[in-house]
Short mmCIF file of C-alpha atoms and ligand atoms in Angstrom, two decimals:
data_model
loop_
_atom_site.label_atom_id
_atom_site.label_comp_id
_atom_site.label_asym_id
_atom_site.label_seq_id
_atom_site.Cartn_x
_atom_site.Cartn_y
_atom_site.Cartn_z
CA UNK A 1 41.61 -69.47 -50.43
CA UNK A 2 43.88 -71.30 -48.49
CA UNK A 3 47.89 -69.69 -48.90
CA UNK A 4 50.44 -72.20 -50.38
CA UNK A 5 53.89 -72.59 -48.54
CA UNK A 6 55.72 -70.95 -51.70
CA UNK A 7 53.48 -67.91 -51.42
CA UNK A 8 53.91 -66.93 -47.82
CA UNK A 9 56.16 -64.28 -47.43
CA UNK A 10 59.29 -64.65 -45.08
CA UNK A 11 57.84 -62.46 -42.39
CA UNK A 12 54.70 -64.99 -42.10
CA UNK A 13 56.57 -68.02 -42.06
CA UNK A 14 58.91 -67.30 -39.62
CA UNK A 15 55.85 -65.15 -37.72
CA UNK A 16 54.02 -69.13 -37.67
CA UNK A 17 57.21 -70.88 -36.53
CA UNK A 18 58.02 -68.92 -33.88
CA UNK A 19 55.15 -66.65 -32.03
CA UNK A 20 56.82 -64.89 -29.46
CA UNK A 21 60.71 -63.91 -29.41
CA UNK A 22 63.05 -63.13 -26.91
CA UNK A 23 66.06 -60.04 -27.70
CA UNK A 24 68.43 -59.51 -25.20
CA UNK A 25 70.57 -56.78 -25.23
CA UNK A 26 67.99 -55.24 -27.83
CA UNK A 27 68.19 -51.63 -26.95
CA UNK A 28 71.35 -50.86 -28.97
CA UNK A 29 73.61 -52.05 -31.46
CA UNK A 30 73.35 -55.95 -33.00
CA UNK A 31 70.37 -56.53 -30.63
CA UNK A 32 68.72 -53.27 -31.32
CA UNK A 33 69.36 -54.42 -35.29
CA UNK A 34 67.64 -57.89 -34.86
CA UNK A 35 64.76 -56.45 -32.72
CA UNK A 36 63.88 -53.96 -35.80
CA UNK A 37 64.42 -57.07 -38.48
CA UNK A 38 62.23 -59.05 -36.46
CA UNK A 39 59.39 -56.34 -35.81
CA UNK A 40 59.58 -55.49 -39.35
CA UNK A 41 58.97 -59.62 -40.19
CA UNK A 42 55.76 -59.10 -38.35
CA UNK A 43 57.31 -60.79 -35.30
CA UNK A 44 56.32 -60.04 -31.74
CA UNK A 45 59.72 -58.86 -30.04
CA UNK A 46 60.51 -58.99 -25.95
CA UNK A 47 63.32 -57.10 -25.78
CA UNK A 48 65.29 -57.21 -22.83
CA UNK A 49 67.59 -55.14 -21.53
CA UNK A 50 69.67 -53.88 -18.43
CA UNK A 51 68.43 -50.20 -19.91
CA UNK A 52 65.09 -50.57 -21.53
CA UNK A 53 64.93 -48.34 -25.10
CA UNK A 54 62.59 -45.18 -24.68
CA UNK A 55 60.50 -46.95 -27.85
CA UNK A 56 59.49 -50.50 -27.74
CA UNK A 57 59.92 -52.60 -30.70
CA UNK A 58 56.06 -52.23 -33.03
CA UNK A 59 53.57 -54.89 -31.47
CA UNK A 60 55.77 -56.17 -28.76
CA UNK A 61 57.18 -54.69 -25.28
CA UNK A 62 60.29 -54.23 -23.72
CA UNK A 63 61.47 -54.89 -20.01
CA UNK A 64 64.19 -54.17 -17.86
CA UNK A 65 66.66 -57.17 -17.08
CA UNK A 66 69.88 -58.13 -16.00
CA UNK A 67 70.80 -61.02 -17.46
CA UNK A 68 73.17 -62.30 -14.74
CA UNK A 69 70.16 -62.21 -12.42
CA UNK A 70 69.07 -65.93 -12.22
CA UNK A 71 65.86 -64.87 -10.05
CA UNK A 72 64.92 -61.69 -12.41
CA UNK A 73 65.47 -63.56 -15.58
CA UNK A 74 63.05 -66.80 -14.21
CA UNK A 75 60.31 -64.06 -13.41
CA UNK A 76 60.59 -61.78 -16.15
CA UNK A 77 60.47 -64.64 -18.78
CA UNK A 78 57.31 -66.22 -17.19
CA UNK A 79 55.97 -62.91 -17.34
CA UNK A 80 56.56 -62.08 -20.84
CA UNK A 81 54.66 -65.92 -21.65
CA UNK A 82 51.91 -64.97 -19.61
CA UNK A 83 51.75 -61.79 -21.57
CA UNK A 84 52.38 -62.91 -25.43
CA UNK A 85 51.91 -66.40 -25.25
CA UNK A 86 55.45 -69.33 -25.80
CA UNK A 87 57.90 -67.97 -26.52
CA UNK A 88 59.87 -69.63 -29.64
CA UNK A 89 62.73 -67.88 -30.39
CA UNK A 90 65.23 -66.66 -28.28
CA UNK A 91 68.19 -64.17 -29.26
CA UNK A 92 71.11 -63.52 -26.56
CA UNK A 93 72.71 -60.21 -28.10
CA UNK A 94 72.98 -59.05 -24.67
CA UNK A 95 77.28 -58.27 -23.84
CA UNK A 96 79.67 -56.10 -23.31
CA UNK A 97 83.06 -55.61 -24.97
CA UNK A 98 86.51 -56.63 -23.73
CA UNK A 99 89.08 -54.37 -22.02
CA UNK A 100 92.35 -54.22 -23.40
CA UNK A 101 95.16 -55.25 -20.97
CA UNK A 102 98.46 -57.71 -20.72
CA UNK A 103 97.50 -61.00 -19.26
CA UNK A 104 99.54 -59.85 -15.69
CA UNK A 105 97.62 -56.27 -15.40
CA UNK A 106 93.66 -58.01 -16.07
CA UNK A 107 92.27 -57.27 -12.79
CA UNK A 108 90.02 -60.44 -11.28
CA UNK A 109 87.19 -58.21 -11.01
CA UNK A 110 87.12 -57.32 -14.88
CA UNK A 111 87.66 -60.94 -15.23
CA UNK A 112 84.48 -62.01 -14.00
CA UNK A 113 82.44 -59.16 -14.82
CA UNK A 114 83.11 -59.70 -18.41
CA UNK A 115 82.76 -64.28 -18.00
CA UNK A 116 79.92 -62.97 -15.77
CA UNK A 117 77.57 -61.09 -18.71
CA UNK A 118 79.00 -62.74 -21.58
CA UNK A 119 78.90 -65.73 -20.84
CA UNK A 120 77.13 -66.40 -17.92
CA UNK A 121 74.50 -64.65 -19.14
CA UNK A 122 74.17 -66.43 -22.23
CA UNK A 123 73.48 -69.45 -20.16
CA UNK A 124 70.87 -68.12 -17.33
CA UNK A 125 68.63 -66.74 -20.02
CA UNK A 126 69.14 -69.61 -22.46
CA UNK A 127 68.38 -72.23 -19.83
CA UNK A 128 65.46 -70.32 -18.64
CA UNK A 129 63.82 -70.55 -22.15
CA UNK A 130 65.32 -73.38 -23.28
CA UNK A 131 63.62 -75.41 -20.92
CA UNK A 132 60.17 -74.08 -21.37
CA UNK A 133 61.00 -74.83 -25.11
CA UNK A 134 61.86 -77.83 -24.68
CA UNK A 135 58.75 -78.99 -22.83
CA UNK A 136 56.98 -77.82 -25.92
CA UNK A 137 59.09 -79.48 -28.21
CA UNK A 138 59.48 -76.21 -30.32
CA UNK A 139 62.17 -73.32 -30.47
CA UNK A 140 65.38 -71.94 -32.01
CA UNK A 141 67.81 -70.11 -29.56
CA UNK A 142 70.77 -68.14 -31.53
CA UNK A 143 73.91 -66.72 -29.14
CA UNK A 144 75.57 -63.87 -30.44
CA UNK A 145 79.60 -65.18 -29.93
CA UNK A 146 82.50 -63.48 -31.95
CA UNK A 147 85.13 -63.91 -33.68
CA UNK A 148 87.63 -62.90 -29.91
CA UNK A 149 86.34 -66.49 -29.29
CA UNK A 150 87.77 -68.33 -32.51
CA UNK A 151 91.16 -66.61 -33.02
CA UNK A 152 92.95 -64.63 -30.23
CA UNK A 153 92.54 -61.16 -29.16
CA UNK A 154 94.35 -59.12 -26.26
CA UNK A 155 91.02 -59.36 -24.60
CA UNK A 156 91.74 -62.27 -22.53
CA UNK A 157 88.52 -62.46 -20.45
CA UNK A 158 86.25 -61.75 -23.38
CA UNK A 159 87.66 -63.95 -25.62
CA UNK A 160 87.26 -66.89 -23.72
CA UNK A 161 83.64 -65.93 -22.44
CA UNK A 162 82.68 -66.16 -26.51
CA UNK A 163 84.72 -69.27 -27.18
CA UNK A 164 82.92 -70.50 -23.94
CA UNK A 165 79.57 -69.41 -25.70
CA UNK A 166 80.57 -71.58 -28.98
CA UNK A 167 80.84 -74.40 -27.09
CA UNK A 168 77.74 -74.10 -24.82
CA UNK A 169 75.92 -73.39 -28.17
CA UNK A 170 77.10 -77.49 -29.50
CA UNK A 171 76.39 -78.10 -25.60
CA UNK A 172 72.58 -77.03 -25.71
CA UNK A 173 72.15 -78.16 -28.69
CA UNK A 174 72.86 -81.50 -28.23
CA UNK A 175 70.94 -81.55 -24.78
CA UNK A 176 67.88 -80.08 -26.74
CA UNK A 177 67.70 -81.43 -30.10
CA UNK A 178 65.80 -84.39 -29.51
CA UNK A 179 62.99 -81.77 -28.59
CA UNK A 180 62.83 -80.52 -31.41
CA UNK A 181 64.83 -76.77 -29.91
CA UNK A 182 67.90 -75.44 -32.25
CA UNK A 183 70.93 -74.10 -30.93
CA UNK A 184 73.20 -72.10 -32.97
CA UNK A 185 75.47 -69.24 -32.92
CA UNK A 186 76.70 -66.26 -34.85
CA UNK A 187 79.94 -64.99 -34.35
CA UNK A 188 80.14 -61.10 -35.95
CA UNK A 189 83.15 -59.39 -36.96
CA UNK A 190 83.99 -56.10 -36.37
CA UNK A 191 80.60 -54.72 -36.40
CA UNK A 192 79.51 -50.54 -36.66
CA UNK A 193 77.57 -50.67 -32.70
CA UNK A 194 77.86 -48.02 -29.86
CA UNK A 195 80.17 -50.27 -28.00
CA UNK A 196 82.50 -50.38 -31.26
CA UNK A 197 82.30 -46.68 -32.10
CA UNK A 198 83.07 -46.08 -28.04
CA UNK A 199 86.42 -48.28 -28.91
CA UNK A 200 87.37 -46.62 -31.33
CA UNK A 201 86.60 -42.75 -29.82
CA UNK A 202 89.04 -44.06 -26.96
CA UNK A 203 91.79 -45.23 -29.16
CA UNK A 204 91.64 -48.89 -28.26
CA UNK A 205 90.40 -50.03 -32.11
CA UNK A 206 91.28 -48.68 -34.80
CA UNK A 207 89.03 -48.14 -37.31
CA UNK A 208 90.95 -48.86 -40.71
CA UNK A 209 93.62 -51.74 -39.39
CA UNK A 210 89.92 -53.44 -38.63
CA UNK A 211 88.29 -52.87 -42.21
CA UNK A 212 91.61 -53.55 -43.87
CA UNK A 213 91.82 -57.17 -41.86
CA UNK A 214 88.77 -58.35 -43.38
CA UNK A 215 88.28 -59.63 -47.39
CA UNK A 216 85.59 -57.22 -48.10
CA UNK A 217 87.66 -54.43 -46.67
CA UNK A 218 84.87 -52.83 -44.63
CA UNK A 219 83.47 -52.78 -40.95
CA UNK A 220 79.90 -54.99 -40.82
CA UNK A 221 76.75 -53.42 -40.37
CA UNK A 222 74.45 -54.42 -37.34
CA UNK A 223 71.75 -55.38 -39.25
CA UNK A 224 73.73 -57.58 -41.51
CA UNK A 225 74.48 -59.83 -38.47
CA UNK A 226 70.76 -59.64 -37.69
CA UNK A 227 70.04 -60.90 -41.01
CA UNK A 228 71.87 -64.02 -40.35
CA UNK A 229 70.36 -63.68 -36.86
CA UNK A 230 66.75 -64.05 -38.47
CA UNK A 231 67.85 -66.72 -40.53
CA UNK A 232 69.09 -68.82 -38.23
CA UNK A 233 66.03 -68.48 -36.18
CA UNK A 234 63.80 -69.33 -39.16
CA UNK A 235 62.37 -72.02 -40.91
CA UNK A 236 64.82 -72.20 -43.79
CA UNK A 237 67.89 -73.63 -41.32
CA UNK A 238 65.28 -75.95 -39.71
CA UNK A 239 68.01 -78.73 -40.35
CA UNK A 240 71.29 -76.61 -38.93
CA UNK A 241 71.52 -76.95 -35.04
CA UNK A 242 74.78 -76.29 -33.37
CA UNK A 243 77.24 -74.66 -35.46
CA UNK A 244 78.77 -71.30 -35.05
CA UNK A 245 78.18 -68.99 -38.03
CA UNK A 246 80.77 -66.35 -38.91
CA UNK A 247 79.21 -62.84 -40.05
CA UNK A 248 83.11 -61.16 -40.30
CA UNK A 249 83.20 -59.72 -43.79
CA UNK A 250 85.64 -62.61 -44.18
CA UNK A 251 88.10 -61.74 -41.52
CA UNK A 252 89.16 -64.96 -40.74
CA UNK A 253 89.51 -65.75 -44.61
CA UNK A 254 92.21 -63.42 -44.19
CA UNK A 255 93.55 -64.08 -41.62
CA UNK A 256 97.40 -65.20 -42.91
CA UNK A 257 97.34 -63.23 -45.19
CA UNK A 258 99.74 -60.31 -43.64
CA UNK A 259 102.15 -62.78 -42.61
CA UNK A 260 103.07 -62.83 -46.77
CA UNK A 261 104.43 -60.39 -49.01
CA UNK A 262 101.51 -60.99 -51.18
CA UNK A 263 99.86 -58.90 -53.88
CA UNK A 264 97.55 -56.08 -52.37
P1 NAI B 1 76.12 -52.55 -27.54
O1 NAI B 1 76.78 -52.02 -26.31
O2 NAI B 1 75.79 -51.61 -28.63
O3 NAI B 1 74.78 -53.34 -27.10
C1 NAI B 1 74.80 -54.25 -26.03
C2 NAI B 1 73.50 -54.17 -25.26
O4 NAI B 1 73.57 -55.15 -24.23
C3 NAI B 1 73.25 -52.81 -24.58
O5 NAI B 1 71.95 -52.34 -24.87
C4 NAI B 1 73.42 -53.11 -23.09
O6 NAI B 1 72.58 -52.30 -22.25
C5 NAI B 1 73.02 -54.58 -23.03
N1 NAI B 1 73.58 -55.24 -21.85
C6 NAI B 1 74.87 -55.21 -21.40
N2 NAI B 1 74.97 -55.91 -20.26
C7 NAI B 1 73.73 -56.38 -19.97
C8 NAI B 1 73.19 -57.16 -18.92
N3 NAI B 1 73.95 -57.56 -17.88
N4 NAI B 1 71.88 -57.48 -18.96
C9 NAI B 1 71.09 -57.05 -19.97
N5 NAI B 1 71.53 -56.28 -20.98
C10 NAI B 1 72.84 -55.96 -20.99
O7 NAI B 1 77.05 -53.73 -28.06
P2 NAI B 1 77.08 -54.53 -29.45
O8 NAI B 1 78.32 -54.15 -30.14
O9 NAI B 1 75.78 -54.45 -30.13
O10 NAI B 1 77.29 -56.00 -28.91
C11 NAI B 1 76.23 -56.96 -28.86
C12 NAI B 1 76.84 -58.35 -28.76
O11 NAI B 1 77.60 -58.59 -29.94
C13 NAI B 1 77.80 -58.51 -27.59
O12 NAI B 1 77.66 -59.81 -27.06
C14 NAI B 1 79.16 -58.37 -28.23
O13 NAI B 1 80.14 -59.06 -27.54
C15 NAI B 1 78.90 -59.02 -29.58
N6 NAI B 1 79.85 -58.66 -30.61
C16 NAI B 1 79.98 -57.37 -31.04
C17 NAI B 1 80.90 -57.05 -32.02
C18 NAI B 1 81.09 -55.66 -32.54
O14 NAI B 1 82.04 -55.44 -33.32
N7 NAI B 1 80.23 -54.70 -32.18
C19 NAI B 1 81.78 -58.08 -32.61
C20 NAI B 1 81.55 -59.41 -32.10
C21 NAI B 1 80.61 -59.67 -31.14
#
């Protein structure tokens, strides 16, 4: 007997709507978080990363890739189609964090390595599926932004490489939609990841000023950004293209709030 729509589980669903998907940056942190939701669906996962895991993700692979590399990121993503077949969903988790400096001591060369991955990136690999998606009118790209991109952070390069992500996300979108390929983002708060905890061993974040900022009073989990991650890929936001989801434990909700001698 045929299975109804209502009796599919989520795993199948979004397993049928998407076939193959893409993780960058998937061997640690909010990547490695939406690689393990995504394996766990059922999905087949390609993650990609500049240093591969020791353990692919169940039923799928993982390769070694830069995602600056225009001429790596063409071949390896033809590759991975001739291997597991279209590829329908793509996730760019791959980045690195911001350094810390005043505007006048930001070297140029920390600059554009950060606008380089973060951004940059973003675009090479999103291009390089998008257009194969695109040609088969079918696919839902998600970009992993921040919040450094919607308020303002002493992390001048960073910041604007994820504000630059936002608005390449309504960008590719637009460009795409008509082909039937999604385009959204996610932009996590402060989020429990390698990158975060190294931050935070070097004195640059501190750990309680961060969970006190947000309105749940907590840091995020990385698999609570993946689960917005997987929903955005999915079926169920087959109508949302374009926008730029917050997953910040309502950090910017509270974002006043210090400047008022309000009640605790
Ligand atoms: P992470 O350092 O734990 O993971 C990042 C992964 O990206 C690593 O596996 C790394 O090898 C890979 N990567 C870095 N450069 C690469 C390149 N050129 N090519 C291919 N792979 C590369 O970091 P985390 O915290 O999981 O960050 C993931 C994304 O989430 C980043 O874009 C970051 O900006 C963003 N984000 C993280 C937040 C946090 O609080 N952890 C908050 C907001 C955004």
């Amino acid at each position: 007997m045929e299975e109804k729509p209502e009796q599919l589980s989520n795993g199948t669903e979004l397993k049928r709507a998407l076939g193959a998907v893409a993780v960058t940056g998937a061997s640690s942190g909010i990547g490695e978080a939406v690689a393990t939701a995504l394996s766990r669906a059922g999905v087949t996962v390609i993650g990609l990363d500049r240093d591969p895991p020791n353990r692919p993700p169940p039923g799928g692979t993982s390769m070694a890739l830069d995602v600056t590399d225009e001429a790596e990121v063409e071949l390896t993503i033809a590759a991975a189609e001739a291997r597991f077949g279209p590829i329908g969903g793509l996730v760019n988790a791959a980045g690195i964090l911001g350094k810390v400096h005043p505007p006048e001591r930001l070297r140029l060369t920390d600059w554009q390595r950060e606008i380089n991955v973060d951004l940059t990136g973003t675009y090479i690999v999103s291009r390089a599926v998008g257009v194969r998606m695109a040609q088969r009118a079918s696919g839902a790209i998600v970009n992993v932004a921040s919040i450094a991109g919607m308020t303002s952070a002493p992390t001048h390069a960073y910041s604007a490489a994820k504000a630059g992500v936002i608005s390449l996300t309504r960008s590719l979108a637009r460009a795409w939609g008509r082909q039937g390929v999604r385009v959204n983002a996610v932009s996590p708060g402060f989020t429990r990841t390698p990158a975060l905890d190294k931050g935070v061993s070097a004195g640059v974040l501190n750990a309680s000023a961060m969970a006190e900022a947000t309105a749940l009073g907590r840091l995020l989990d990385a698999s609570e950004i993946a689960d917005a991650v997987v929903w955005l890929l999915g079926p169920g936001s087959r109508g949302v293209t374009g926008v730029n989801l917050p997953v910040d434990g309502g950090f910017l909700a509270g974002v006043t709030w210090p400047a008022y001698a309000a009640p605790a």
